[in-house]
Short mmCIF file of C-alpha atoms (C1' of nucleotides) in Angstrom, two decimals:
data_model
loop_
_atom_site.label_atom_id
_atom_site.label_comp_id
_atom_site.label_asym_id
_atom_site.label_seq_id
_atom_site.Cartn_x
_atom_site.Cartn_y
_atom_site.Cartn_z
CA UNK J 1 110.05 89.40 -3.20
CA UNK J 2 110.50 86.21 -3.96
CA UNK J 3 111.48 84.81 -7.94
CA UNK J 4 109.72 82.40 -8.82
CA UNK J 5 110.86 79.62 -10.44
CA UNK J 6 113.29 79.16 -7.46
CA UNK J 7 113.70 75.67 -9.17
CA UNK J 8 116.90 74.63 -8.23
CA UNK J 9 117.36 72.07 -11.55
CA UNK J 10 115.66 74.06 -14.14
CA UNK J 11 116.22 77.56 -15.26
CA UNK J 12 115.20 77.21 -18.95
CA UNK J 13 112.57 80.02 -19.02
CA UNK J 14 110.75 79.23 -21.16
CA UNK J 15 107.48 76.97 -21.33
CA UNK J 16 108.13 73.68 -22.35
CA UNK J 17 105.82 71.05 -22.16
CA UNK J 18 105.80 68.45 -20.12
CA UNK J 19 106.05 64.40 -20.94
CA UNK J 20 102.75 63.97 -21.39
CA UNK J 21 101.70 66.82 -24.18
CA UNK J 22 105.31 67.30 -25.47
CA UNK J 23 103.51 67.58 -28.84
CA UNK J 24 103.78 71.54 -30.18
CA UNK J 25 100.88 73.68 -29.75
CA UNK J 26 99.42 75.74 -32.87
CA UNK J 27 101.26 78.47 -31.96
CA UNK J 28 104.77 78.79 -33.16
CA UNK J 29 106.29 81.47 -30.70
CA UNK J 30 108.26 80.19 -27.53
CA UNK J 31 106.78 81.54 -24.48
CA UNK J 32 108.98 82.67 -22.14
CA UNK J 33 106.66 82.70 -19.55
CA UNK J 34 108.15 80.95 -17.00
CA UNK J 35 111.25 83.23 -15.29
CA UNK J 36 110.82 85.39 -12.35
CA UNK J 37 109.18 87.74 -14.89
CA UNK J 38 105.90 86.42 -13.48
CA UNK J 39 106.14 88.96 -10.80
CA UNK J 40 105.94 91.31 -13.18
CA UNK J 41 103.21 90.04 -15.07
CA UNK J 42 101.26 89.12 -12.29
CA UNK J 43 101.47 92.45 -10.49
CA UNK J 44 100.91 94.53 -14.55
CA UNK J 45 98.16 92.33 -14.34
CA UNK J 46 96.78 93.16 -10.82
CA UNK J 47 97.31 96.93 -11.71
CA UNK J 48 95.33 96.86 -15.06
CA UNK J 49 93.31 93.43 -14.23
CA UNK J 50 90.70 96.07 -12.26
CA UNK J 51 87.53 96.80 -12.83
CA UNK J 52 87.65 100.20 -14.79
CA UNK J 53 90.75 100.72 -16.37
CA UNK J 54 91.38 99.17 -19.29
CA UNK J 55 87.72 100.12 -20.09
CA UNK J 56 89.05 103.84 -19.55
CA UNK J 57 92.18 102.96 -21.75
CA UNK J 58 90.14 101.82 -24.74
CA UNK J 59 87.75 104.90 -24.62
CA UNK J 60 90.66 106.95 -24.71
CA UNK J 61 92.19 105.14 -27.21
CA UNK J 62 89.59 106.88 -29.64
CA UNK J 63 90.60 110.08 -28.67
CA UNK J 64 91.08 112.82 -26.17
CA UNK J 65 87.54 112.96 -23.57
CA UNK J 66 86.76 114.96 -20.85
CA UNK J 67 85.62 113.73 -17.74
CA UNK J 68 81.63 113.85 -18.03
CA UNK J 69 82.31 112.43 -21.45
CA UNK J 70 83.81 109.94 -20.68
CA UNK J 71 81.60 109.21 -17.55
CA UNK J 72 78.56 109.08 -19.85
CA UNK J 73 80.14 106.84 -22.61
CA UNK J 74 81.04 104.10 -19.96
CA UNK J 75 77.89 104.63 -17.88
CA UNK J 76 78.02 103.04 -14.81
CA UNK J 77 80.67 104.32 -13.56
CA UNK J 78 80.75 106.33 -10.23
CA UNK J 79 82.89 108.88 -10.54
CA UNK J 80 85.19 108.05 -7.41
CA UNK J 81 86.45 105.65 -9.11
CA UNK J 82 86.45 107.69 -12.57
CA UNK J 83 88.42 109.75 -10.65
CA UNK J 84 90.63 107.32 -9.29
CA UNK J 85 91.17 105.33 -12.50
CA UNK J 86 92.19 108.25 -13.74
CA UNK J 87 94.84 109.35 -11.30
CA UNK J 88 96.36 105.83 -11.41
CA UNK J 89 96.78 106.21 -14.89
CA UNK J 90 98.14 109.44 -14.86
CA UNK J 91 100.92 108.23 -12.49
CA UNK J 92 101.89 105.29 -14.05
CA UNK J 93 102.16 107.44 -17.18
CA UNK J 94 99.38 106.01 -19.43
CA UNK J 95 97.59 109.09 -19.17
CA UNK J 96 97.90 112.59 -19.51
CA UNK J 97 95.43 115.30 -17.87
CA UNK J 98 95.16 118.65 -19.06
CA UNK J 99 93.34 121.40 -17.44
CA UNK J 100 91.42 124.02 -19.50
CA UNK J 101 91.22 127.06 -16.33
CA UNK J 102 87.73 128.06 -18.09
CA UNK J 103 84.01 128.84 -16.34
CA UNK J 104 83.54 126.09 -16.04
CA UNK J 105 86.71 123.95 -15.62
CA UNK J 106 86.98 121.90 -18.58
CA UNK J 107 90.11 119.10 -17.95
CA UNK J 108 90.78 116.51 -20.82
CA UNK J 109 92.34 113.23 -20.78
CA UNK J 110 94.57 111.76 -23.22
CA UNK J 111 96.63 108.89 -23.56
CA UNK J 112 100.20 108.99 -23.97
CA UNK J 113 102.56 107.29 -25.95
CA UNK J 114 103.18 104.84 -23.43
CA UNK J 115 99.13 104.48 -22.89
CA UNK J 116 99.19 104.24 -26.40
CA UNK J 117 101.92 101.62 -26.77
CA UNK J 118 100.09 99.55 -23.80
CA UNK J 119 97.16 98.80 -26.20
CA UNK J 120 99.25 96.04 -28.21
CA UNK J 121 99.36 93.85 -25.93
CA UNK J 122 96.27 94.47 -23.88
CA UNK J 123 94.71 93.81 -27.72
CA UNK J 124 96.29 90.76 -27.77
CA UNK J 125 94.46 89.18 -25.00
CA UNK J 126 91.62 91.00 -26.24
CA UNK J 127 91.62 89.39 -29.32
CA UNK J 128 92.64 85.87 -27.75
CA UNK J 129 89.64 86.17 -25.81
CA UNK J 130 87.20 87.06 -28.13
CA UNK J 131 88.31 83.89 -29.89
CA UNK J 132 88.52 81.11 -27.11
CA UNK J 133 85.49 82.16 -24.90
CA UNK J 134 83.27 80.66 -26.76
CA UNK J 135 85.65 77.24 -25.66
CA UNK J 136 85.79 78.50 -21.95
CA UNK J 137 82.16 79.24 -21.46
CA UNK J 138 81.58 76.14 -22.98
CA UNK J 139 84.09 74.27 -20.18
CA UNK J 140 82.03 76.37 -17.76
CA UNK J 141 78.86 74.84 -18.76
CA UNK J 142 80.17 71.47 -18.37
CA UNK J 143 82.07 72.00 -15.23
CA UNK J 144 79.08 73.59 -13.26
CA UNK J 145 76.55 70.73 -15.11
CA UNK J 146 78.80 67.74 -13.63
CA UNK J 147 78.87 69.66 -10.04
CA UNK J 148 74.70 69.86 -10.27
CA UNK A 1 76.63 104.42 -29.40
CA UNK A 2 80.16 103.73 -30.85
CA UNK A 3 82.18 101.09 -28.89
CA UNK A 4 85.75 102.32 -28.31
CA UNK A 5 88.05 101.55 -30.83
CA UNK A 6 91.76 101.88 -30.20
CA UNK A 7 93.51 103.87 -32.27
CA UNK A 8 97.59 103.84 -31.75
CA UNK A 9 99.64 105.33 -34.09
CA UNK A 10 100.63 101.92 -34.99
CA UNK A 11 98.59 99.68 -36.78
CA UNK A 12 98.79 96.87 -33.97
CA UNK A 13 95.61 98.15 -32.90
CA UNK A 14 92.34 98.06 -31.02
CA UNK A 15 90.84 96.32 -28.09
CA UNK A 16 88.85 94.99 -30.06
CA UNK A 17 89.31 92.52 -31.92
CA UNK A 18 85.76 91.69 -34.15
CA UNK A 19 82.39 92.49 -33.72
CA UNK A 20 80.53 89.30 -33.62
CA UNK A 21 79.92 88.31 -30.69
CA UNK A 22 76.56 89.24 -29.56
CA UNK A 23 75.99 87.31 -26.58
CA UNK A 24 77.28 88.44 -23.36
CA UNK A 25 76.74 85.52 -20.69
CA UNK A 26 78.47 85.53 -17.60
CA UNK A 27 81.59 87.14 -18.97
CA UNK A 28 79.84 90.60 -18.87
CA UNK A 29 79.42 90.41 -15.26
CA UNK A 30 76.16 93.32 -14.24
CA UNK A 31 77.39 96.01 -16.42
CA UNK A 32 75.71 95.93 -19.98
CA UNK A 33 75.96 98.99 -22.01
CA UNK A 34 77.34 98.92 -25.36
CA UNK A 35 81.01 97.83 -25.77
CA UNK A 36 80.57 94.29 -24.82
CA UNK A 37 83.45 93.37 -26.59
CA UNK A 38 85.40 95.43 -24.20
CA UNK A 39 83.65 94.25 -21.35
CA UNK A 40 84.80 90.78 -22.66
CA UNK A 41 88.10 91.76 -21.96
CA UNK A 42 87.55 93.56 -18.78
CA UNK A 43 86.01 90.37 -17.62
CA UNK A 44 88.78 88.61 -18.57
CA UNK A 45 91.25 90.81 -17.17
CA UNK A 46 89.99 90.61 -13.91
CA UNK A 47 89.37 86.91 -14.12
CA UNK A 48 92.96 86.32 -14.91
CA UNK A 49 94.04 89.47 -12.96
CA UNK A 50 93.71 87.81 -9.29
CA UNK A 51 96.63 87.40 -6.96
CA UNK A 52 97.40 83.71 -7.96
CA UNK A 53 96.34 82.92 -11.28
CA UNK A 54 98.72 83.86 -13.78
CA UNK A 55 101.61 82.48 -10.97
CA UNK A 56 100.22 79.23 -11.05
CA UNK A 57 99.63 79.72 -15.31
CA UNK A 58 102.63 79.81 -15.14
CA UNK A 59 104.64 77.26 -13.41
CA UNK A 60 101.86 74.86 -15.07
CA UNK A 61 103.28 75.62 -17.99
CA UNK A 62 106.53 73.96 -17.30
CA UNK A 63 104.68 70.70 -17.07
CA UNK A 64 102.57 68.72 -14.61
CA UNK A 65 102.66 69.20 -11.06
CA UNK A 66 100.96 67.93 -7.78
CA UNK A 67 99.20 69.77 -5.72
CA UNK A 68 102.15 70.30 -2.62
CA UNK A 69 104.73 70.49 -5.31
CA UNK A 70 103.06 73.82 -6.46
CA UNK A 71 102.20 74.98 -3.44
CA UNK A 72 106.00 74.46 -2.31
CA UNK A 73 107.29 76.16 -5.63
CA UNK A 74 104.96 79.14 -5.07
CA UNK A 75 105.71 78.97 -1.21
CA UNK A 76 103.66 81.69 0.25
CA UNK A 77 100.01 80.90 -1.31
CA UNK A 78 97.73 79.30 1.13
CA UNK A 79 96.42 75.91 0.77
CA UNK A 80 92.94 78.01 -0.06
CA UNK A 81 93.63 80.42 -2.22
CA UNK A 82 95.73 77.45 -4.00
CA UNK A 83 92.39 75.34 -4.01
CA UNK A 84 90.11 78.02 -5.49
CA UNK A 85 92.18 79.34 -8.00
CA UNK A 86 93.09 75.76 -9.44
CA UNK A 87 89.31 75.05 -9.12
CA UNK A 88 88.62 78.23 -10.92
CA UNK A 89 91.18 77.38 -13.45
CA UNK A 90 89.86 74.08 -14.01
CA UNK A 91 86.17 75.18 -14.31
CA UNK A 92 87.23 77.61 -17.11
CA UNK A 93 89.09 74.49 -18.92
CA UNK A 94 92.67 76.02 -18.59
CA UNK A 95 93.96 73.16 -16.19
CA UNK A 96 92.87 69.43 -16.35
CA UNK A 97 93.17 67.56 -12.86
CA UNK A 98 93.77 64.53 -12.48
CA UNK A 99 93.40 62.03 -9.48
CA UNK A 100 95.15 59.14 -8.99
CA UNK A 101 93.57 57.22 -6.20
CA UNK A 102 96.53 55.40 -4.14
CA UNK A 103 97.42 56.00 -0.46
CA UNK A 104 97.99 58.61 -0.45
CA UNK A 105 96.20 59.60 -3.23
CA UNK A 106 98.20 62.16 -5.90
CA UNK A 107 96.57 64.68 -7.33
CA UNK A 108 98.15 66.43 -11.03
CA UNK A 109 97.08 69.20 -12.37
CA UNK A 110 98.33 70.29 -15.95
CA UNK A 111 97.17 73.09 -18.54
CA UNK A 112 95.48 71.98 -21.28
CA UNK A 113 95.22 72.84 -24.68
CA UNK A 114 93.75 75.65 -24.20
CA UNK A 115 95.32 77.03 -20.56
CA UNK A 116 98.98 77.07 -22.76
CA UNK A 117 97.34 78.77 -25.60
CA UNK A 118 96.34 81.64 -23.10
CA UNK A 119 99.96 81.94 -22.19
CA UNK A 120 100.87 83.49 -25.59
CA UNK A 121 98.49 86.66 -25.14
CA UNK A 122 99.78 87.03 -21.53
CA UNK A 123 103.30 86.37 -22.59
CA UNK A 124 103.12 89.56 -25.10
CA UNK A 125 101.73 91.11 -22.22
CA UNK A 126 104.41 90.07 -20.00
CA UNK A 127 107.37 91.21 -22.22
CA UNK A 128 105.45 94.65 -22.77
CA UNK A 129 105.65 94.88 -19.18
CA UNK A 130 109.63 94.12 -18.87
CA UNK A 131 109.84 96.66 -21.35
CA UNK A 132 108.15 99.15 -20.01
CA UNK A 133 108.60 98.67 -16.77
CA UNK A 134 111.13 101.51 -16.05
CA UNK A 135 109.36 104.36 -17.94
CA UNK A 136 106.05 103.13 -15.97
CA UNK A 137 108.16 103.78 -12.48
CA UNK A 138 109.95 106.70 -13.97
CA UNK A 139 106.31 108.10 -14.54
CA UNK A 140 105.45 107.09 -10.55
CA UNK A 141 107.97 108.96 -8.90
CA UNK A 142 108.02 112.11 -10.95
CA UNK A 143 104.31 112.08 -9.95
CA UNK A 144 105.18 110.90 -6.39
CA UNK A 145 107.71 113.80 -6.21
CA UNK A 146 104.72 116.33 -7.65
CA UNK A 147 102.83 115.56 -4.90
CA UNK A 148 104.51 115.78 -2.11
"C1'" DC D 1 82.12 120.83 -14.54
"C1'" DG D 2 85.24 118.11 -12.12
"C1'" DG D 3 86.36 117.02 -8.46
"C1'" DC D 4 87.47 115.64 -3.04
"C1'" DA D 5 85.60 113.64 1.74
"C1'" DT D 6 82.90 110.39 4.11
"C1'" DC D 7 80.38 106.35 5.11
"C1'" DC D 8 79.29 101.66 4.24
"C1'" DT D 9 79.16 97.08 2.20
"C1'" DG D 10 80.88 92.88 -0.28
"C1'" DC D 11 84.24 89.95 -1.03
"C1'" DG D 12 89.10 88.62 -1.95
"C1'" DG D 13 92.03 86.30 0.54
"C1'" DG D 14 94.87 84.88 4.91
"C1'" DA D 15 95.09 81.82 9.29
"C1'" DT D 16 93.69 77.93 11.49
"C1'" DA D 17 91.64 73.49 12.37
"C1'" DC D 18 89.62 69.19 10.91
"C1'" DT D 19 88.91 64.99 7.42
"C1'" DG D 20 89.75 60.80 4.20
"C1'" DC S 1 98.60 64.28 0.51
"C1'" DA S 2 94.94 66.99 -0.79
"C1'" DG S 3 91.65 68.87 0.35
"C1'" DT S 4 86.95 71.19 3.10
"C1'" DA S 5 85.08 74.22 6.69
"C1'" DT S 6 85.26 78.55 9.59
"C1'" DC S 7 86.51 82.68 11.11
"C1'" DC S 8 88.31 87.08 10.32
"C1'" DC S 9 90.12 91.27 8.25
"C1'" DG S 10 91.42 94.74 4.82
"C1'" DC S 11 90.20 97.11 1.05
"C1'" DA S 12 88.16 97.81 -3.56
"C1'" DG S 13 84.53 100.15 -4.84
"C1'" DG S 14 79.42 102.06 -4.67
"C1'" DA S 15 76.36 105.92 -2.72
"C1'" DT S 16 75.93 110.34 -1.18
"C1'" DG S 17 77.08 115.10 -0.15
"C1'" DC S 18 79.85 119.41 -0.50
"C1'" DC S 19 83.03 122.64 -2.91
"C1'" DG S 20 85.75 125.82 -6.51
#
DNA sequence: CGGCATCCTGCGGGATACTG
DNA sequence: CAGTATCCCGCAGGATGCCG
């Protein structure tokens, strides 16, 4: 693997702007985006950044669901990748699975703690996009109307 | 239908983050069943969720850089993938390029207002991840080891 | 009900070569 | 230097079928 940020002058860490836009931004926090945490971002990103699960996350987030339930509130899922989802997230911790030996089977999914705890910050960008994309669609529109 | 709402135990909250948005667009992709504010964040997600974009966020957000001097820094992106993302990232109004026509001609790309304002959302999500990181592979091997 | 197993397709993304 | 144009491959992910 190799760190980014391999720069051999700088190591600050953090983002800082450049010459031209040195001017703050509205937001007052330091980002400290710039380290070799990026692998780690980038791959928590590739590993949630799917197509199902933080859809799956946020159900649960309501509550416990069983599989069919769950199937049926999202829709279109297929249930390979229900099922698969669903396994990820159990092994990464995020979920737990609990099997009801009935007739029929009835297994419920919940999240855990750490599922729980991952819904902060996936909220964040949930709420950051709710309020700029409105500004990137818009960018969109303009990009794609210059191209013709 | 009831769109899921996130409840941790701690007030930080849901995916979602209001309820106004009615429109969907492009951002909701084929799927269109209820929780389009979730689907808002799945798109974005897995718009920001690609192999290269949140690398090349990233070192943007130290300042300005031409096009070589990223692809150098990132060092094992190809030329494409390098291409489309910034393209990509451009389109959606997160990185402003700028061509300066000289022999031979230098190309800068920088975020704009809105490209460093995404990197406070991604940053939460980023230190989340640092802090997580070890329960998350804890969680993987004790299911590894399960499984045989 | 809650799964696996299988097949198949689309597309993300790498390698390479060519332009202005 | 900063691209565009092709070709190619792996794999995410949909459809379908069978099983406890």
């Amino acid at each position: 693997m190799k760190p980014p940020h391999a720069a051999p002058d700088q190591r600050t860490g953090s983002v800082q702007a450049g010459t031209k836009h040195a001017q703050a931004s509205e937001f007052s926090g330091k980002v400290d985006q710039g380290g070799s945490d990026c692998m780690a971002v980038s791959s928590m990103l590739q590993r949630i950044g799917d197509k199902w699960t933080v859809l799956i996350v946020s159900y649960l987030g309501n509550g416990p669901m069983r599989f069919n339930a769950l199937r049926r509130e999202i829709g279109n899922i297929s249930q390979k990748m229900l099922t698969t989802t669903l396994r990820n997230l159990e092994r990464d911790g995020f979920v737990l699975r609990t099997v009801t030996p009935s007739r029929p089977p009835a297994v419920e999914y919940e999240l855990t703690q750490l599922g729980r705890c991952l819904l902060v910050p996936v909220s964040g960008l949930a709420r950051w996009t709710l309020e700029n994309i409105d500004r990137i669609e818009a960018a969109r529109a303009e990009y794609d109307a210059k191209e013709g």
